[in-house]
Short mmCIF file of C-alpha atoms in Angstrom, two decimals:
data_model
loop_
_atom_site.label_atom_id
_atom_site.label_comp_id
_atom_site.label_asym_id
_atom_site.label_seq_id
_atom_site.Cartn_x
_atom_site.Cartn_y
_atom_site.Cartn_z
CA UNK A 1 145.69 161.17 124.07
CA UNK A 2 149.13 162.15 125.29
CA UNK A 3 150.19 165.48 123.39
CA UNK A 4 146.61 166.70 122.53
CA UNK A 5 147.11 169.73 124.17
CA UNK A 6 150.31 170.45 122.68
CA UNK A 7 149.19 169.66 119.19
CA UNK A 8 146.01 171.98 119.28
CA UNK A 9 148.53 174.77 121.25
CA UNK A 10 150.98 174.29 118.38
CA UNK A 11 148.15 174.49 115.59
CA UNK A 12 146.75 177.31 117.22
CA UNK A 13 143.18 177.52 116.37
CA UNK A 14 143.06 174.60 114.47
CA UNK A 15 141.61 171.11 115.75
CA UNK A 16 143.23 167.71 115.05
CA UNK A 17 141.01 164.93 115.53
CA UNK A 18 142.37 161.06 116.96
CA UNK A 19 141.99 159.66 113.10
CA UNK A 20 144.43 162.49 111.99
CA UNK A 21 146.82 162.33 114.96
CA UNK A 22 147.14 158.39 114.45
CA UNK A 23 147.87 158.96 110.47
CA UNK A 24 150.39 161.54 111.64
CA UNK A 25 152.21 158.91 114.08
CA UNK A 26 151.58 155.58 111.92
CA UNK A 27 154.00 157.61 109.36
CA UNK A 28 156.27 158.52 111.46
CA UNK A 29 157.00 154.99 112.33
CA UNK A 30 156.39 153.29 109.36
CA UNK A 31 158.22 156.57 107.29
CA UNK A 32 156.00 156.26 104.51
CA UNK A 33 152.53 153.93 103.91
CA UNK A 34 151.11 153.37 100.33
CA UNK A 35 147.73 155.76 100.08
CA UNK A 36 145.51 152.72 99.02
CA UNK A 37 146.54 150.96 101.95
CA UNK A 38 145.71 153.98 104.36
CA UNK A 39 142.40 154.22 102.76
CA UNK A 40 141.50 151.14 104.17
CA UNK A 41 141.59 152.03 107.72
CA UNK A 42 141.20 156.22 107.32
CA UNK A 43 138.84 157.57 104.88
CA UNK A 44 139.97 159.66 101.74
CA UNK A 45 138.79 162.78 103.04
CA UNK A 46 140.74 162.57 106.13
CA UNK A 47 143.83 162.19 104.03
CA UNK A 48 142.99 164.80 101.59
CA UNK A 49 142.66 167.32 104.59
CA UNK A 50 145.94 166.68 106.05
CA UNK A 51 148.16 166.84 102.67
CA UNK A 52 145.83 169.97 101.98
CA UNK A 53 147.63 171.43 105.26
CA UNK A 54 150.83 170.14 104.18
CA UNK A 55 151.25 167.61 107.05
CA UNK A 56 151.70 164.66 104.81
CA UNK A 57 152.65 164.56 100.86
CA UNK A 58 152.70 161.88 98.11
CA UNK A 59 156.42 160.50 97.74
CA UNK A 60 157.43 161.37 94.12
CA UNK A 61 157.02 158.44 91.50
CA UNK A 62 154.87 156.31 94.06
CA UNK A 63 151.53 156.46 95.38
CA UNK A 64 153.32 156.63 98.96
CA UNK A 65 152.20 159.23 101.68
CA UNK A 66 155.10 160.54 104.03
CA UNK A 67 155.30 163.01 106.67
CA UNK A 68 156.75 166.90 105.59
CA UNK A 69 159.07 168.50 107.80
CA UNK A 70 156.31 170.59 109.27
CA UNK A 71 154.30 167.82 110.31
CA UNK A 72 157.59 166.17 111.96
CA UNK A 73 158.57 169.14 113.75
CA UNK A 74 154.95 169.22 115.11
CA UNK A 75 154.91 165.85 116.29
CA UNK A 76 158.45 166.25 118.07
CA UNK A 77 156.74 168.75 120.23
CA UNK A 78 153.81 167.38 121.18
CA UNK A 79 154.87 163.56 121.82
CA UNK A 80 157.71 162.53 123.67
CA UNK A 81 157.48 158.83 123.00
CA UNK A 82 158.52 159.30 119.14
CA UNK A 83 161.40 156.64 118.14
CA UNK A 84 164.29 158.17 116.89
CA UNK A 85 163.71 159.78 113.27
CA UNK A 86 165.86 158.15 110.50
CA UNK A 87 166.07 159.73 107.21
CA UNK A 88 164.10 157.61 104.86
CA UNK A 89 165.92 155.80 101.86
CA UNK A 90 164.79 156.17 98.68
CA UNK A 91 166.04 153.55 96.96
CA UNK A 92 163.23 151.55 95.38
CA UNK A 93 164.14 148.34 97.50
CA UNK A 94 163.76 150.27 100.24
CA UNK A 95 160.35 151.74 99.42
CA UNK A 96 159.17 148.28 98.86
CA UNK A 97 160.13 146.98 101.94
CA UNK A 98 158.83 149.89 104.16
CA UNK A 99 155.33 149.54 102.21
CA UNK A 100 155.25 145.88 102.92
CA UNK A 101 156.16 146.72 106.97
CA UNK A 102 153.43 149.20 106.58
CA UNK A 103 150.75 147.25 105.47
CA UNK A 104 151.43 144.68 108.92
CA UNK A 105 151.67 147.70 111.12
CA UNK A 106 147.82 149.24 109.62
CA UNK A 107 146.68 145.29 109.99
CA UNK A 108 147.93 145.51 114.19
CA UNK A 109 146.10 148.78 114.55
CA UNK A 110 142.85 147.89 112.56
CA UNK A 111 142.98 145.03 115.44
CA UNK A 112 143.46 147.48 117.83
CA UNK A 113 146.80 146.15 119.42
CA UNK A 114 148.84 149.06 120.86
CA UNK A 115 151.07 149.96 118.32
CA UNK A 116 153.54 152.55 119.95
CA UNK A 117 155.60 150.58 121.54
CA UNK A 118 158.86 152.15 121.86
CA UNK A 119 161.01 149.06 123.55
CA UNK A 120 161.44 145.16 124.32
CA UNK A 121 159.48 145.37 127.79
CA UNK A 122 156.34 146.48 126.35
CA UNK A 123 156.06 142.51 125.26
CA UNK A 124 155.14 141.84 128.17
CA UNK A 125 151.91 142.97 127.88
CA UNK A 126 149.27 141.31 125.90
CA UNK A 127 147.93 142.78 122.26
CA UNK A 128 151.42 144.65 121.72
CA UNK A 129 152.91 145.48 118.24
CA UNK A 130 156.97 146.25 118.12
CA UNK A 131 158.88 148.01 115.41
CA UNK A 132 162.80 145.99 115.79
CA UNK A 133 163.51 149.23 114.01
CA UNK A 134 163.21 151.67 116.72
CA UNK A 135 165.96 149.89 118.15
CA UNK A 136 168.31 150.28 115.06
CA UNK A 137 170.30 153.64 115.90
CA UNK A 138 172.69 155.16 114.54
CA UNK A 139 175.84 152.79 115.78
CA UNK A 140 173.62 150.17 116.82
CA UNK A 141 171.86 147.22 115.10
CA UNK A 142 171.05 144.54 117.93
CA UNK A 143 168.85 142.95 115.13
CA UNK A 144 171.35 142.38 112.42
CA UNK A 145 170.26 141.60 108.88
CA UNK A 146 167.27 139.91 110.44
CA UNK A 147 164.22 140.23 108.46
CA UNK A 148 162.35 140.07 111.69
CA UNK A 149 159.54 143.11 110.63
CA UNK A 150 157.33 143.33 113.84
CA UNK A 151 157.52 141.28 117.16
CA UNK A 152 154.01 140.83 118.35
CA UNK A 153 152.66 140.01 121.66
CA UNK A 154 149.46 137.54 121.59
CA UNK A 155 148.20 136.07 124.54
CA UNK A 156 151.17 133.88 125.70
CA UNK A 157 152.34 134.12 122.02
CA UNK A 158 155.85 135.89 121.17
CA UNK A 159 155.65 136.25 117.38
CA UNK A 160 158.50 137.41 115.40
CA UNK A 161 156.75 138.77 111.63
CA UNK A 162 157.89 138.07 107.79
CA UNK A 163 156.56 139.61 105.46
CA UNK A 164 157.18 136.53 102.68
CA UNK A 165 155.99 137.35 98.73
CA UNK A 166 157.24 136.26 95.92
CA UNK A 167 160.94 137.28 95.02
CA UNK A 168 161.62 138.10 98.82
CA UNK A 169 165.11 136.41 98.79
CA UNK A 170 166.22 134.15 101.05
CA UNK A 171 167.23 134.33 104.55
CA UNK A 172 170.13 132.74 106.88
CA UNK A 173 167.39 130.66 109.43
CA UNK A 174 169.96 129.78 112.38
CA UNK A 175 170.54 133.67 112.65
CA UNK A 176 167.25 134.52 112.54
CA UNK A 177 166.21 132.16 115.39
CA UNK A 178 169.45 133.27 117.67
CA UNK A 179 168.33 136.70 116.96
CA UNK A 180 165.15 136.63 117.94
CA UNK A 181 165.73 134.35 120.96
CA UNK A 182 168.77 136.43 122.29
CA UNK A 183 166.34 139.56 121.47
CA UNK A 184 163.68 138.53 123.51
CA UNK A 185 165.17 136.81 126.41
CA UNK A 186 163.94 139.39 129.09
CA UNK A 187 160.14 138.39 127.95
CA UNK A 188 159.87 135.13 130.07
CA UNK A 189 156.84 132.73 129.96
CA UNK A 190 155.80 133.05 126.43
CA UNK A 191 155.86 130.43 123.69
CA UNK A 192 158.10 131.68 120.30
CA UNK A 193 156.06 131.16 117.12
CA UNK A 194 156.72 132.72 113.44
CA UNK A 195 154.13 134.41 111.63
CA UNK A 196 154.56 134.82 107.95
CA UNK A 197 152.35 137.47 106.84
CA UNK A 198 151.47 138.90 103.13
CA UNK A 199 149.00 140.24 100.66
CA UNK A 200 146.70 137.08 101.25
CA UNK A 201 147.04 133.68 102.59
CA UNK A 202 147.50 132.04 99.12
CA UNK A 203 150.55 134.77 97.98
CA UNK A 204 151.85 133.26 101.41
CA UNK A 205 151.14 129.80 100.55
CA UNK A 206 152.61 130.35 96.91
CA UNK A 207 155.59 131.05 98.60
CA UNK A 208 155.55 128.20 100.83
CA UNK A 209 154.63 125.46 98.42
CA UNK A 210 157.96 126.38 96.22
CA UNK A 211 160.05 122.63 95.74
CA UNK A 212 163.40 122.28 98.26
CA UNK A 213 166.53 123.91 96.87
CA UNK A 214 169.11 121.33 95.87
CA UNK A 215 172.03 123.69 97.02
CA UNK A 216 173.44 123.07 100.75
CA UNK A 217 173.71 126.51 102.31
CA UNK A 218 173.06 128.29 105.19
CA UNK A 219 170.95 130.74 102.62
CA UNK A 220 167.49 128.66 102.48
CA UNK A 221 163.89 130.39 100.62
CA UNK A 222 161.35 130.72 102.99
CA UNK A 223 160.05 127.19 101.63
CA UNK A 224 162.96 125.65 102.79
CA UNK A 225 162.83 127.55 105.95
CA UNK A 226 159.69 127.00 107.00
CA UNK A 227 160.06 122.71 106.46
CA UNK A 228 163.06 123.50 108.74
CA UNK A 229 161.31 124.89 111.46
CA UNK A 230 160.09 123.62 114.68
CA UNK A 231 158.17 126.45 116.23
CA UNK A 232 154.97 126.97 115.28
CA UNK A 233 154.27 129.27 111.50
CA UNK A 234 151.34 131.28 111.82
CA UNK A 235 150.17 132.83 108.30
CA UNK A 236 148.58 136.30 108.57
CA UNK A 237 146.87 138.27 105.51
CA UNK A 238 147.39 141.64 105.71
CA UNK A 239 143.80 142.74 105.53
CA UNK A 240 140.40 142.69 107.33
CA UNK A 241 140.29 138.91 107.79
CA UNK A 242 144.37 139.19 108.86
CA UNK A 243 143.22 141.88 111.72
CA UNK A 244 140.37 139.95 113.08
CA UNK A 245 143.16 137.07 113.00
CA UNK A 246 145.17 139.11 115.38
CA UNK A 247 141.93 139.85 118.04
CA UNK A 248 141.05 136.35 117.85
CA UNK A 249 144.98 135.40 119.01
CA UNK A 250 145.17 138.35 121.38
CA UNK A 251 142.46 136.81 123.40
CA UNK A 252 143.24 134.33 126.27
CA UNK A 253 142.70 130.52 125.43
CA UNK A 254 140.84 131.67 121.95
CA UNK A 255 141.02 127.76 120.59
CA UNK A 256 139.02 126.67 123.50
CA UNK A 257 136.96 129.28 123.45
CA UNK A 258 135.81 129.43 119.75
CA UNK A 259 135.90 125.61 119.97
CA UNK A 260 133.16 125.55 122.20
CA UNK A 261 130.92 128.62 120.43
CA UNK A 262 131.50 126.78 117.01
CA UNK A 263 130.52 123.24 118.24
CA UNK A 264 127.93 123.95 121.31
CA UNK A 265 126.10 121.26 122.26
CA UNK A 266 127.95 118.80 119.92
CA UNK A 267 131.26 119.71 121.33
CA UNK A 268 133.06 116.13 122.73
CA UNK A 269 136.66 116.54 124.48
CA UNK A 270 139.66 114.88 121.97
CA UNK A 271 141.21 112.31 123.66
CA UNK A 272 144.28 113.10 125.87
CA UNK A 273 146.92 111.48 123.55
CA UNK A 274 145.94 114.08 120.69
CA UNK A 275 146.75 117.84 121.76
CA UNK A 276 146.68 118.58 118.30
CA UNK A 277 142.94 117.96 118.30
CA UNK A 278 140.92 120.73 119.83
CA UNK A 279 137.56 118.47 120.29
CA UNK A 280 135.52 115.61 118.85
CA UNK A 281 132.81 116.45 116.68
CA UNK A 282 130.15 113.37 115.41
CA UNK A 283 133.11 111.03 115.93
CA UNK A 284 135.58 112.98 114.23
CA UNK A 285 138.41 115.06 115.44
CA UNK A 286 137.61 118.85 115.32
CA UNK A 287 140.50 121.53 114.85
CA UNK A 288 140.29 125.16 115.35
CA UNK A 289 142.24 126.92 112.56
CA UNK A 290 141.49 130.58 112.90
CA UNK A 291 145.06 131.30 113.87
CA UNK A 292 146.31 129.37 110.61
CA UNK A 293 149.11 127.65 112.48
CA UNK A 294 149.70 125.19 109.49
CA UNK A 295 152.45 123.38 110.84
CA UNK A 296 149.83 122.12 114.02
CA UNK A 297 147.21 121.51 110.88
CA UNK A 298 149.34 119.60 109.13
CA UNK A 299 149.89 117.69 112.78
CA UNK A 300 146.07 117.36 113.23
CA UNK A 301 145.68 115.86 110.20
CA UNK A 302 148.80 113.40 110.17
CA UNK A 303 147.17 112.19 114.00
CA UNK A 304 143.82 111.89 112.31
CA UNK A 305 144.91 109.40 109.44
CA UNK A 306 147.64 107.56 111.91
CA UNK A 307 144.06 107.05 114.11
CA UNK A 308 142.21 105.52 111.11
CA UNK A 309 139.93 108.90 110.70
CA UNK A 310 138.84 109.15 107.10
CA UNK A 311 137.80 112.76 108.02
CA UNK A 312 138.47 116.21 110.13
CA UNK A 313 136.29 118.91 110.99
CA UNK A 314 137.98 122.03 110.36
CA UNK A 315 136.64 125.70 111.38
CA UNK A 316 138.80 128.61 110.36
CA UNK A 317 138.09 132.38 108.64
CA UNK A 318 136.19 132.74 105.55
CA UNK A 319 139.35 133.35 103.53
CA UNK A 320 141.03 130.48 105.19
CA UNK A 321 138.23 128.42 103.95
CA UNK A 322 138.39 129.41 100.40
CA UNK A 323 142.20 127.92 100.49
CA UNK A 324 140.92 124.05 100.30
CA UNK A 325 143.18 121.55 99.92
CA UNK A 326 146.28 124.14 99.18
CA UNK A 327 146.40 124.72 102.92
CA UNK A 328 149.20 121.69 102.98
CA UNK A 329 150.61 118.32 101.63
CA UNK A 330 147.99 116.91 104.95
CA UNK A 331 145.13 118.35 102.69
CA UNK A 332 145.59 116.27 99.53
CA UNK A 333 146.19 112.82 101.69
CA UNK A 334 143.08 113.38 103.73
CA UNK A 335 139.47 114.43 103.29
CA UNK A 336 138.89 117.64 105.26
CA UNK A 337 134.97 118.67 105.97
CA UNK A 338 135.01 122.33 106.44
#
């Protein structure tokens, strides 16, 4: 990898392998990762070696691992592709808020999307995970108040990332949309979607299924926001289902594809008139729901009943399947045979 040399140089006799190098640099970015979250994609003794050599330390008060100034000042000499390095805040808001980033940047590189990204263009590419952050300097905020967390590149997906949990405030929606469309502009032929990522896909859901606010404001929950919106709202766990969400995504024409593997044989094209329907299935329409875009679900469905089908095949992930009929208001108005 790209500063290898330099590291082992600068540690002298000492080795570094890829698992610590990538701890070293997911910190850097992220500033500071809860230690139970890290042990889910490095092992404990991996961590335990590197805080033994004083690379990384637990953040007083919290069970948060950041960098020490030894371990930055290695890193600054063996990478030049570091984003700039912003004193962390320690105000407990601020903790909470990196932790929650943290746990959607480990999910992209447990998928293995590249990660490093260090500016808008890189979107270009498919299976690419962007920090907004790197491009908050000091003087400089192109992204605002947004609570855009990660833009994510997907196949011909451009993703902008919430983390949404209970308590997470509310947000002004017209300014997030302008921001992320006047953000992204340079990264042509893509469709915008919003993916609301969490803990699991029922804290998300929780979230979602909280009743309309009676108050007219620009300030709207994320309930509110996401019966507003019009692009597609993917939900992501952060967790091992959540990164085999984002491999399934990252590949080209993944519906289609798992459509086929899931129904073989029995696989029967959906009639022209119903896009929202990825295939017929012993007479009854069949939708692919791996990516958990529950605003096209709740389409599916709605087309379904509109057709006179008393039923819908649905395949998504095993945790998506556990969710039943709290998926959506489409659940409880129409049997769905998972």
């Amino acid at each position: 990898r790209n500063g290898f040399g330099a590291l082992q140089e600068t540690r002298k006799k000492m080795l570094m392998s890829c698992e610590e190098i990538d701890i070293l640099r997911l910190l850097w970015q992220c500033r500071c990762i809860d230690r139970d979250d890290l042990e889910k994609a490095f092992s404990k003794e991996t961590l335990d070696i590197l805080i033994s050599a004083r690379l990384i330390r637990k953040l007083r008060a919290r069970n948060a691992l950041v960098l020490t100034e030894q371990s930055k000042e290695l890193l600054k000499q063996s990478f030049n592709d570091l984003p700039e390095d912003v004193q962390l805040a320690y105000r407990a808001g601020d903790i909470d808020r990196r932790i929650r980033l943290a746990q959607l940047t480990l999910t992209a590189y447990r998928a293995g999307l590249t990660i490093n990204a260090r500016d808008i263009l890189s979107l270009q590419s498919n299976g690419t995970f962007f920090l907004p952050s790197v491009m908050r300097k000091r003087g400089m905020n192109p992204w605002s108040n947004s609570r855009v967390g990660a833009l994510l590149r997907l196949g011909d997906q451009l993703c902008a990332a919430h983390y949404v949990c209970p308590d997470i405030g509310n947000i002004l929606l017209t300014e997030e949309l302008n921001t992320f469309t006047n953000n992204t502009a340079q990264i042509k032929n893509v469709r915008r979607s919003f993916l609301f990522a969490g803990e699991s896909y029922e804290t998300i859901l929780t979230v979602l299924k909280e009743p309309p606010s009676e108050k007219d404001n620009q300030l709207v929950s994320y309930a509110d926001a996401y019966r507003k919106l019009r692009l597609p709202v993917h939900l992501l766990p952060c967790n091992d289902t959540g990164a085999l969400q984002l491999q399934i995504m990252a590949t080209p024409d993944y519906r289609k594809r798992l459509t086929l593997a899931a129904l073989k044989a029995q696989y029967a094209e959906a009639p022209k008139e119903q896009p929202e329907w990825d295939a017929m299935f012993r007479g009854m329409p069949f939708v692919m729901a791996a990516d958990m875009d529950i605003k096209r679900l709740g389409a599916a469905i709605k087309a379904a009943r509109a057709a006179g089908q008393k039923q819908v095949a649905l395949a998504c992930l095993e945790e998506g399947v556990a969710l039943g009929k709290d998926a959506g208001e489409a659940f409880r108005r129409l049997r769905v045979k998972k």
